[in-house]
Coordinates of C-alpha atoms in Angstrom, one line a residue:
X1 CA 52.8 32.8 18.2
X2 CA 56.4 34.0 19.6
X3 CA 59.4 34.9 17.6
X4 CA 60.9 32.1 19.6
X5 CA 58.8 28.8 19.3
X6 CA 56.9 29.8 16.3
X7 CA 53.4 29.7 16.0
X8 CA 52.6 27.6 18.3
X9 CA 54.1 29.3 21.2
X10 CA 55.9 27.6 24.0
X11 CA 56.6 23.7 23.7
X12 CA 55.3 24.0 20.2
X13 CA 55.9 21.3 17.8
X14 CA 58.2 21.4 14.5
X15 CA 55.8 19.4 12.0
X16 CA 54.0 22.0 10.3
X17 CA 57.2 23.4 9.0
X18 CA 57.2 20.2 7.0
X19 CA 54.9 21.0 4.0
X20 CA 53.2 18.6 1.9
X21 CA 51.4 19.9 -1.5
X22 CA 49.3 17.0 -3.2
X23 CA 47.8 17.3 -6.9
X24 CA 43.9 16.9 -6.6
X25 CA 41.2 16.8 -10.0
X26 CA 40.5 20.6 -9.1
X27 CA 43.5 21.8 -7.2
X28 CA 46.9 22.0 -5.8
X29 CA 46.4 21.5 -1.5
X30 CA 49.2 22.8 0.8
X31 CA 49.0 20.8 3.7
X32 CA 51.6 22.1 6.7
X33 CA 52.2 19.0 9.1
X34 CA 50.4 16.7 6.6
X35 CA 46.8 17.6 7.7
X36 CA 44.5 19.8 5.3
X37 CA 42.4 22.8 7.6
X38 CA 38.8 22.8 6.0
X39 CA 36.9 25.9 7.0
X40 CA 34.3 25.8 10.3
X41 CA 33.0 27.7 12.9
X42 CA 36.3 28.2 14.3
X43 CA 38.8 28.3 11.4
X44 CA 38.4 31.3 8.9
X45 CA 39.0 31.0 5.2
X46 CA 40.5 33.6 3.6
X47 CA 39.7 34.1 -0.1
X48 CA 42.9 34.8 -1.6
X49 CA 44.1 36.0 -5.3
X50 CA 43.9 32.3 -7.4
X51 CA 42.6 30.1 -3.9
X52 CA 41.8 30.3 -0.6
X53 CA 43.8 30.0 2.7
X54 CA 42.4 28.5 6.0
X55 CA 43.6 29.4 9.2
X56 CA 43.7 27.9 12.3
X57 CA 43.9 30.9 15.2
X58 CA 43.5 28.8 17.8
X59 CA 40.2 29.3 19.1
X60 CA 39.0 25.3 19.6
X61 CA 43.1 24.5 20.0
X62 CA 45.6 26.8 21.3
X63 CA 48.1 23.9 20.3
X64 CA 46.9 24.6 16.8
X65 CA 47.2 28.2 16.2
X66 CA 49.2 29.6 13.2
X67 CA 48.5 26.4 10.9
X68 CA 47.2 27.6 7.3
X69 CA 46.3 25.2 5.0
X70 CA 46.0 26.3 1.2
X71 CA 44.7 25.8 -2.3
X72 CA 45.4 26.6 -5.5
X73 CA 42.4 26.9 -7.9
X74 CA 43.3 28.5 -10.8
X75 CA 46.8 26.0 -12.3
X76 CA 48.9 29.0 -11.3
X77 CA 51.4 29.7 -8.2
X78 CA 50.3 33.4 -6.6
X79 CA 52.6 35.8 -4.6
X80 CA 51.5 35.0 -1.8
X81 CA 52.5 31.6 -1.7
X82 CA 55.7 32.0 -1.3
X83 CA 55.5 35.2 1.0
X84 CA 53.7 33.0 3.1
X85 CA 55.1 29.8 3.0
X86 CA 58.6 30.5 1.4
X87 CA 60.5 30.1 -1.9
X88 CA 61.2 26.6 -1.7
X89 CA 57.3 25.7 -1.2
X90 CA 56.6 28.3 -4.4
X91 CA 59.0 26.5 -6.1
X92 CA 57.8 23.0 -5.5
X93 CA 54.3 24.2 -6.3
X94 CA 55.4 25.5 -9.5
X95 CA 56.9 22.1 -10.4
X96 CA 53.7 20.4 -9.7
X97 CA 51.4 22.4 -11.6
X98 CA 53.9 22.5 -14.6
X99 CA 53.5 18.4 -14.7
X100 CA 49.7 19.3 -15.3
X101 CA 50.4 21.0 -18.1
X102 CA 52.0 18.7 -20.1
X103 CA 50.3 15.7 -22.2
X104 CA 51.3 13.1 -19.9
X105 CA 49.7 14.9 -17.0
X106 CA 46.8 11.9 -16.9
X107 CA 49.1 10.4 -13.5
X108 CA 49.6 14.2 -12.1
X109 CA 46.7 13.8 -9.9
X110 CA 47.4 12.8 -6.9
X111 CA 51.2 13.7 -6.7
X112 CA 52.1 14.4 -3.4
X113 CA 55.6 16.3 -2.7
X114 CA 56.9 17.3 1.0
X115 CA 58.9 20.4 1.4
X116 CA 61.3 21.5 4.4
X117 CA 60.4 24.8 5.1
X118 CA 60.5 27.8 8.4
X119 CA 57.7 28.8 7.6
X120 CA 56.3 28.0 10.8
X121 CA 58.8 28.1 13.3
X122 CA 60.4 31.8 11.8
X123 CA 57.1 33.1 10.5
X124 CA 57.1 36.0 7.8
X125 CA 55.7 39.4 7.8
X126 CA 52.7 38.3 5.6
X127 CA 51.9 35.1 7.9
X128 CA 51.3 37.2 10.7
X129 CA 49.0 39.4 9.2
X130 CA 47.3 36.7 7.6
X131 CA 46.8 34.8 10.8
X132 CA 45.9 38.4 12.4
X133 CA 43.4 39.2 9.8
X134 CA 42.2 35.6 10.2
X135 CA 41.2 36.2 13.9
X136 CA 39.9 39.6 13.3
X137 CA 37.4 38.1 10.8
X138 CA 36.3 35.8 12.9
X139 CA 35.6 37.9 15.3
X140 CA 33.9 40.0 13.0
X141 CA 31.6 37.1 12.1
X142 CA 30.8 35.1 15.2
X143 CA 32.3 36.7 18.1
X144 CA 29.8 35.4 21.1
X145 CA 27.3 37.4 22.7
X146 CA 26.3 35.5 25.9
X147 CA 23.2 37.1 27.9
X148 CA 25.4 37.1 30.6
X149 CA 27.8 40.0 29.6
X150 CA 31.0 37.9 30.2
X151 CA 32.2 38.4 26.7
X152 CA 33.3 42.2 25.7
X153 CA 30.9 43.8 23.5
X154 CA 33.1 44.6 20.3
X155 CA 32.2 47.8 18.2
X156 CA 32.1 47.1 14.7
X157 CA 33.4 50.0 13.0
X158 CA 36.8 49.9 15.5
X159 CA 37.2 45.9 14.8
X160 CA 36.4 47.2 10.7
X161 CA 38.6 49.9 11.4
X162 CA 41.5 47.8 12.5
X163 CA 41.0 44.9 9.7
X164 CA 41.2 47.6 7.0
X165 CA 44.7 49.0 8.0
X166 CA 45.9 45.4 8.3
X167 CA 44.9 44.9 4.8
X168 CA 46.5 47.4 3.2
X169 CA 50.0 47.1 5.2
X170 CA 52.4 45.9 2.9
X171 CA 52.3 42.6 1.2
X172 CA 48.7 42.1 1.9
X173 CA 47.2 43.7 -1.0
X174 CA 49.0 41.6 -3.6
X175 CA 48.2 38.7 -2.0
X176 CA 44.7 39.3 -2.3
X177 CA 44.9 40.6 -5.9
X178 CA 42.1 43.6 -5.5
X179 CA 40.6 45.6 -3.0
X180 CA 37.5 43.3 -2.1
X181 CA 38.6 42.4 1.1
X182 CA 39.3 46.1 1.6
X183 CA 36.1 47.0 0.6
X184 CA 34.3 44.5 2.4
X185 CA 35.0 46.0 6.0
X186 CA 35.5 49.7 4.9
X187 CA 33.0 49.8 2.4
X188 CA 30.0 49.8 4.8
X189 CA 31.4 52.8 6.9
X190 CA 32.4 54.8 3.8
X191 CA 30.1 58.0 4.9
X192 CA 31.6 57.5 8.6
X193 CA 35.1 58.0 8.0
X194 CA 35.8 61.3 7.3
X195 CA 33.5 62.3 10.6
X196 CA 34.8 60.0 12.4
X197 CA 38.6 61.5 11.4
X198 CA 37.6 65.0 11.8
X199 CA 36.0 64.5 14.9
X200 CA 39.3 62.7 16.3
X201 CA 41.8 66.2 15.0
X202 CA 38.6 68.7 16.4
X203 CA 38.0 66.6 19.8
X204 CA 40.9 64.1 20.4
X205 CA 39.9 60.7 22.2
X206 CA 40.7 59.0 25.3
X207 CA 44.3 58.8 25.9
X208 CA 44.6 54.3 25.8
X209 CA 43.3 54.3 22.3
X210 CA 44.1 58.0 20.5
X211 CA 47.8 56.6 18.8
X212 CA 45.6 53.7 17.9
X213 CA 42.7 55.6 16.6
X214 CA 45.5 58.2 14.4
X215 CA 46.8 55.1 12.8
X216 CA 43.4 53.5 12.0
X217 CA 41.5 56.6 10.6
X218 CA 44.7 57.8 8.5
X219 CA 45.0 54.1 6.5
X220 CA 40.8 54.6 6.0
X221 CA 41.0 58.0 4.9
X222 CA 44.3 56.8 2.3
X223 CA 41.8 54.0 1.2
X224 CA 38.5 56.5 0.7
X225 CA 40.7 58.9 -1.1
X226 CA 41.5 56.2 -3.5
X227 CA 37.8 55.1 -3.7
X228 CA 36.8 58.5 -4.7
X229 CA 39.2 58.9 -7.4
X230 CA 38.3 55.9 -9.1
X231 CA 34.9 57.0 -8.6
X232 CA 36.0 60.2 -10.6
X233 CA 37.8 58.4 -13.1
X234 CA 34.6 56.3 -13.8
X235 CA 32.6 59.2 -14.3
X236 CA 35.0 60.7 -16.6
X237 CA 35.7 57.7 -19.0
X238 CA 31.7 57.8 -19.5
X239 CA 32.0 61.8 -20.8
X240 CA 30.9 63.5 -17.6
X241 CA 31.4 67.7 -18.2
X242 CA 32.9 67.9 -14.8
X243 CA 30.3 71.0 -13.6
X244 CA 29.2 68.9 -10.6
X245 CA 30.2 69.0 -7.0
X246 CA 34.6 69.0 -7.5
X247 CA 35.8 65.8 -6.3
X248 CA 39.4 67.3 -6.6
X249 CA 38.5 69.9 -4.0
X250 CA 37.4 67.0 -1.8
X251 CA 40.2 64.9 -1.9
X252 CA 42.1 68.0 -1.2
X253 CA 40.4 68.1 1.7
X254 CA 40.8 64.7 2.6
X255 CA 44.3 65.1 2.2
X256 CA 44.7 67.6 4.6
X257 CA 42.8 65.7 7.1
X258 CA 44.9 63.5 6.6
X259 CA 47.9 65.4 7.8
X260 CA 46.7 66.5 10.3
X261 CA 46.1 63.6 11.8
X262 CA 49.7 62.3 11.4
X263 CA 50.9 64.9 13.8
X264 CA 51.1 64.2 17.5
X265 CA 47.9 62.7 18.8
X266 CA 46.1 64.9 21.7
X267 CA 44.4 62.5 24.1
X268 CA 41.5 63.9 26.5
X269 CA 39.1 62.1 28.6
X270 CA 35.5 62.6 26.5
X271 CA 34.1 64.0 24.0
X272 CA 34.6 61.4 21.1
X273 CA 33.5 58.0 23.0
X274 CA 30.3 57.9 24.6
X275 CA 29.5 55.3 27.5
X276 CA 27.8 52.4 26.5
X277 CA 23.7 52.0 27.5
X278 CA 23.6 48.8 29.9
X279 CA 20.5 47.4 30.4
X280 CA 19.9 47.1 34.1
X281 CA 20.1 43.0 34.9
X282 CA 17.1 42.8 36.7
X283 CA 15.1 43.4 33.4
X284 CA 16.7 40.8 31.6
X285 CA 16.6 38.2 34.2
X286 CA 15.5 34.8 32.6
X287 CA 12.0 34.4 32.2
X288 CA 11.1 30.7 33.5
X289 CA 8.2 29.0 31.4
X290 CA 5.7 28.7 34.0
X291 CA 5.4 32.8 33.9
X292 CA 4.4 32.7 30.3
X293 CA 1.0 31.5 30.7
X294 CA -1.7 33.2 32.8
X295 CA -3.1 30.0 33.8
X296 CA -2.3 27.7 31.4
X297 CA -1.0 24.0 32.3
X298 CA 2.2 23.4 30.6
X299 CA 2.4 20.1 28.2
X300 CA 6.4 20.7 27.3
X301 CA 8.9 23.1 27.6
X302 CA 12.9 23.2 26.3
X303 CA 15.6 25.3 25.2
X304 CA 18.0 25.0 22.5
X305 CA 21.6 26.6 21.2
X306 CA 21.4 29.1 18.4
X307 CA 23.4 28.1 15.3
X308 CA 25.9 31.0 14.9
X309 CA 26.7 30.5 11.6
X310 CA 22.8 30.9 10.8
X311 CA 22.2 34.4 12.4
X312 CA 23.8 37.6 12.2
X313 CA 26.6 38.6 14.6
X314 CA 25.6 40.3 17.3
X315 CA 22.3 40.3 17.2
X316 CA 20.6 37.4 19.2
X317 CA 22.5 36.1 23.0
X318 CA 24.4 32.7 22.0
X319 CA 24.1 31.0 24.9
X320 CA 23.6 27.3 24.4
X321 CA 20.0 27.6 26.3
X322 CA 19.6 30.8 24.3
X323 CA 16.4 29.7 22.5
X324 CA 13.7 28.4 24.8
X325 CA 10.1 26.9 23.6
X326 CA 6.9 25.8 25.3
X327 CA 3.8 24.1 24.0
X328 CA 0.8 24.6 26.0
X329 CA -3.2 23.5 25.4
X330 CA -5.2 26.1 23.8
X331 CA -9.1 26.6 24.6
X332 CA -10.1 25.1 21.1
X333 CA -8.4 21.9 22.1
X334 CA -5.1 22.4 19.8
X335 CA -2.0 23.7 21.0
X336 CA 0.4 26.9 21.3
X337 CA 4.0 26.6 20.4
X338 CA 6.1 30.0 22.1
X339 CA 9.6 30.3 21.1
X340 CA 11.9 33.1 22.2
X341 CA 15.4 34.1 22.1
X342 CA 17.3 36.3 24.0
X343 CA 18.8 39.5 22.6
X344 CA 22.6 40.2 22.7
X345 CA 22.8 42.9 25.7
X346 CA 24.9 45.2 23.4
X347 CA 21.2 46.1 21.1
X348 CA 18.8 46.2 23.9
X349 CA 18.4 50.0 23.2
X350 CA 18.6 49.5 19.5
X351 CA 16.2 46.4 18.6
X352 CA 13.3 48.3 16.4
X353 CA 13.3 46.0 13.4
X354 CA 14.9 43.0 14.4
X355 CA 13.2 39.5 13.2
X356 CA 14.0 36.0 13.4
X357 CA 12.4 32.9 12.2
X358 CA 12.2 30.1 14.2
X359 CA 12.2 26.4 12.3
X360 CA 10.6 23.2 13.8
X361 CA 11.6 20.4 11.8
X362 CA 8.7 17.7 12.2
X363 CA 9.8 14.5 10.4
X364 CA 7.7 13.6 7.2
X365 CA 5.6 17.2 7.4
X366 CA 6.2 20.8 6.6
X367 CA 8.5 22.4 9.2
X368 CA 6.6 24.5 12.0
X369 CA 7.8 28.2 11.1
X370 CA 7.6 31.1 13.8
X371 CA 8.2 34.6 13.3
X372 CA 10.0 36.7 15.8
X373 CA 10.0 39.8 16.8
X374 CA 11.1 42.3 19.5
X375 CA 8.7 41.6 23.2
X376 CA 7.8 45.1 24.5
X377 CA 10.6 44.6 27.3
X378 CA 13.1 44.6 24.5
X379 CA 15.1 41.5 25.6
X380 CA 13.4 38.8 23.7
X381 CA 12.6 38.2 20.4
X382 CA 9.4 36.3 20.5
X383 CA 6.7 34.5 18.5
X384 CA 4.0 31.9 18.6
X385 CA 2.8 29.1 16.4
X386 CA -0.7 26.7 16.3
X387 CA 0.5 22.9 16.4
X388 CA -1.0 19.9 16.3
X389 CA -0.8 17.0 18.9
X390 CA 1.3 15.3 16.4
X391 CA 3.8 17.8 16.1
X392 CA 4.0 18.8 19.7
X393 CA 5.2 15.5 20.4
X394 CA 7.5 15.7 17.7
X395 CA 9.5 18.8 18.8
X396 CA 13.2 18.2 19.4
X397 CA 14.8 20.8 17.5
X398 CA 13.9 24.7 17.5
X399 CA 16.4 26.1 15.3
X400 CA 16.7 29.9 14.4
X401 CA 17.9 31.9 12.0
X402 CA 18.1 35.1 11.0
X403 CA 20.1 35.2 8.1
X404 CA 18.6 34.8 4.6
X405 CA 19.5 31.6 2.9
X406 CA 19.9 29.4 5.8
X407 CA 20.5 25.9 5.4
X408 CA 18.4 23.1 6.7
X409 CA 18.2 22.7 10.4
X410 CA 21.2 20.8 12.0
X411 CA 20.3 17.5 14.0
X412 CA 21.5 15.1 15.9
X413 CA 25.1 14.2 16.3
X414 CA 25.5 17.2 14.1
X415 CA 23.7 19.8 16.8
X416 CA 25.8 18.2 19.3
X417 CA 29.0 18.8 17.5
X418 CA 27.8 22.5 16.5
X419 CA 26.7 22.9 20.5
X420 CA 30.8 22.1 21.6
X421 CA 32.2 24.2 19.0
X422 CA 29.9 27.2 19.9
X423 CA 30.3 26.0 23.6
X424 CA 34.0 26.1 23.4
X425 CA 34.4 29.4 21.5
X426 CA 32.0 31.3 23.7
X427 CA 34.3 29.8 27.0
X428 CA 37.6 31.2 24.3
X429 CA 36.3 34.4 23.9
X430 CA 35.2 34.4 28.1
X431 CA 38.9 34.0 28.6
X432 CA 39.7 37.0 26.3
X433 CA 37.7 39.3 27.4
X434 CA 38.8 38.9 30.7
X435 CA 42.8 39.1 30.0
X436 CA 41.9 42.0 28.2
X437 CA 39.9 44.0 31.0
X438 CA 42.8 43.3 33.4
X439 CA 45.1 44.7 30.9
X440 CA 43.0 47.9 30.8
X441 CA 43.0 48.0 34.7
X442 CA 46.7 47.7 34.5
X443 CA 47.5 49.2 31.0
X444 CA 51.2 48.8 30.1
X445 CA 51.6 51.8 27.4
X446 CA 53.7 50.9 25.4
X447 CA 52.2 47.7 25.0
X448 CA 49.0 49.6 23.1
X449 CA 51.5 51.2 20.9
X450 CA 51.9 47.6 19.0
X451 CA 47.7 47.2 18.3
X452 CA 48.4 48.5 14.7
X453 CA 52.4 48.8 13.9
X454 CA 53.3 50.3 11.1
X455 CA 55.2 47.2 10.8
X456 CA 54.8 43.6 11.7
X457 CA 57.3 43.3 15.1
X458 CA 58.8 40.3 16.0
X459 CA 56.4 40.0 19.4
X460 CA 53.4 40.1 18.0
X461 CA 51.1 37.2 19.1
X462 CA 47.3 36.6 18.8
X463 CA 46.8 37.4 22.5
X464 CA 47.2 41.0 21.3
X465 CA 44.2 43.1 22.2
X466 CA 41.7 44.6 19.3
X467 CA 41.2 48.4 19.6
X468 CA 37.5 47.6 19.6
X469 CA 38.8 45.2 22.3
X470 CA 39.8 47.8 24.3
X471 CA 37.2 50.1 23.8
X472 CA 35.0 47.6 25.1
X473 CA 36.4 46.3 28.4
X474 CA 36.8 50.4 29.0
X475 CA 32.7 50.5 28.8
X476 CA 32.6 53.2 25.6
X477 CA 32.2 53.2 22.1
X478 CA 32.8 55.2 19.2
X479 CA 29.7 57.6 18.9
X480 CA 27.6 57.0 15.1

């Protein structure tokens, strides 16, 4: 994105500013350019008060980035539409739904309208955040974790952090109609913040991130403040005496935290960041099949990609060779399936408790199921299953998951397809991380000062570094 080109950035191309709505049996598409987004690996949806918006940040395409496609699901235009995509496309959308309503609306569906629009090439304040929050998310869900270390090792409370003060900058919340979306990536660090804030005034932080960090803590603490009011307010609708612990005296407190933190920032070189634990390379060195048996002959060996959308971020390395698997004979005259995965190098000191389940999809029988668990090395998660001859030879596909819920093993053309999108987000975020660790070599201040404005500026692209960004290619991260 650039103020000049548009969205697309330089050379960028004029067509998505043409938008064309169509009438559909269940809801009213906003197509910019012609060509509806539908939500993958690499393109976000964000639910949005009466639909959904998908957006394209340019992880598979750079070409693509800044295209949102939309739907309306509930008969009725929201805000956001036109903060997004402008009056005249509100407008136009409001026609067409109106034509719905009445009792000739039988030949509605499938009414198709274009609209001129800048939309795209003079972007407002709410599509940047929207296409902000839309790479932010994304990260948040299936930012890569190759064994390798090539990709920067994002904390999750600073990336939570920084996705909860975009969503309450003005005209976000409306768009989104409640605070779900807020309370999605504050709500699990709700007993964090306030330490976290008075930690920062007591200690100050390291110099590249402390404006940052002031900006982020004082939107959380605003939002928990509001969370424990309405907390309060619950408890008195259902005839609470008010003797308990004063709620009033703690948001007092909060909002004097608060303050304080709006004052000038003191930077310092430790105290709040603590250097990340690297596992030394040597231990996590690939472990070839033939060292897994103490004398066994080998009948097959493979490896396979890891399905990101199947397993939790962060967790499990998502190399494409990630996932390896070897069948050997056994001394009853059956065999031994072994299937590992590597961990993500970012919770080698913190795996206790991590599982996986490993699924063998054998055509017309049960699937082979392995449970996995943490090797006593830490770097693998490991397990081992009994097969038959039969279902040795059948092995093609050892899928794993660690998510609950998981759909059915991809195959085929459909593996292949998921290997080149992981394939060619992992090389994406590769490229990032290294932009971003020559930026901190070479830090241009005032350049940090724009992570989180206070308002949108007109530079603002998607190459913008993350705080947790930051924090990462620096080697430190917030302590618990």
């Amino acid at each position: 994105m650039s103020p000049e080109t548009g969205l697309g950035g330089p050379g960028a191309r004029a067509e998505p500013d043409l938008v064309r709505l169509h009438l559909t049996d269940s809801a009213l598409v906003i197509d910019p350019g012609g060509g509806e987004l539908r939500e993958d690996l690499v393109r976000p949806a964000l639910p949005v008060d009466g639909g959904e918006i998908v957006c394209d940040p340019g992880i598979a395409d750079p070409a693509g980035a800044g295209r949102m496609s939309a739907r309306l699901l509930d008969g009725r235009v929201p805000e956001w539409v036109g903060l997004i995509y402008g009056p005249e496309v509100a407008r136009a959308a409001g026609q067409m739904l109106d034509r719905t309503a009445r009792p000739e609306s039988d030949g509605a569906v499938g009414l198709t309208q274009t609209v001129h629009s800048t939309w795209f090439t003079r972007p407002s304040r709410a599509a940047w955040i929207f296409l902000r929050l839309a790479q932010g998310l994304w990260i948040r869900r299936y930012w890569p974790s190759p064994a390798d270390g090539s990709a920067l090792a994002i904390d999750p409370f600073l990336l939570d952090l920084e996705l909860g003060a975009l969503m309450r900058m003005e005209p976000v919340p409306v768009c989104f109609g409640s605070d779900a979306m807020e309370s999605l990536v504050y709500g699990p660090h709700r007993d964090r913040i306030r330490g976290a804030a008075e930690h920062l005034r007591d200690h100050g932080a390291e110099d590249i991130l402390v404006r940052k960090l002031h900006v982020l803590l004082r939107r959380a603490l605003s939002w928990l403040i509001e969370r424990i009011e309405d907390d309060e307010g619950d408890e008195d609708n259902e005839g609470d005496d008010g003797d308990g612990p004063g709620a009033g005296d703690e948001i007092d407190a909060l909002w004097a935290l608060y303050d304080d933190l709006g004052g000038l920032p003191r930077a310092v070189k430790q105290f709040y960041f603590a250097p990340v634990m690297r596992e030394p390379r040597a231990r996590r060195a690939c472990v070839q099949p033939e060292d897994v048996w103490e004398g066994g002959s080998l009948v097959r060996h493979g490896t396979d990609a890891l399905d990101w959308s199947q397993n939790f971020c962060g967790l499990l390395a998502t190399d494409n060779d990630a996932v390896r698997w070897v069948v050997a004979p056994v001394r009853d005259g059956g065999f031994r399936l072994d299937v590992s995965v590597a961990v993500a190098d970012r919770i080698a000191h913190d795996i206790d408790g991590a599982r996986a389940l490993a699924r063998v999809p054998i055509p017309g029988f049960l699937p082979v199921l392995v449970e996995l668990r943490p090797d006593e090395a830490g770097a693998r998660l490991t397990g081992w299953a009994a097969v038959t001859a039969d279902e040795m030879r059948a092995i093609d596909v050892v899928d794993v998951v660690s998510v609950p819920g998981a759909r059915a093993p991809l195959r085929g053309p459909a593996r292949e397809r998921m290997r080149e999108l992981q394939d060619g987000a992992t090389r994406w975020a590769r490229r990032r991380s290294r932009s971003v660790r020559q930026q901190v070599e070479a830090p241009d201040v005032q350049s940090w000062d724009l992570l989180v404005p206070r308002t949108i500026p007109a530079g603002l692209d998607l190459s913008m570094p993350w705080a947790a960004e930051v924090a990462a290619a620096q080697g430190i991260v917030m302590r618990p």
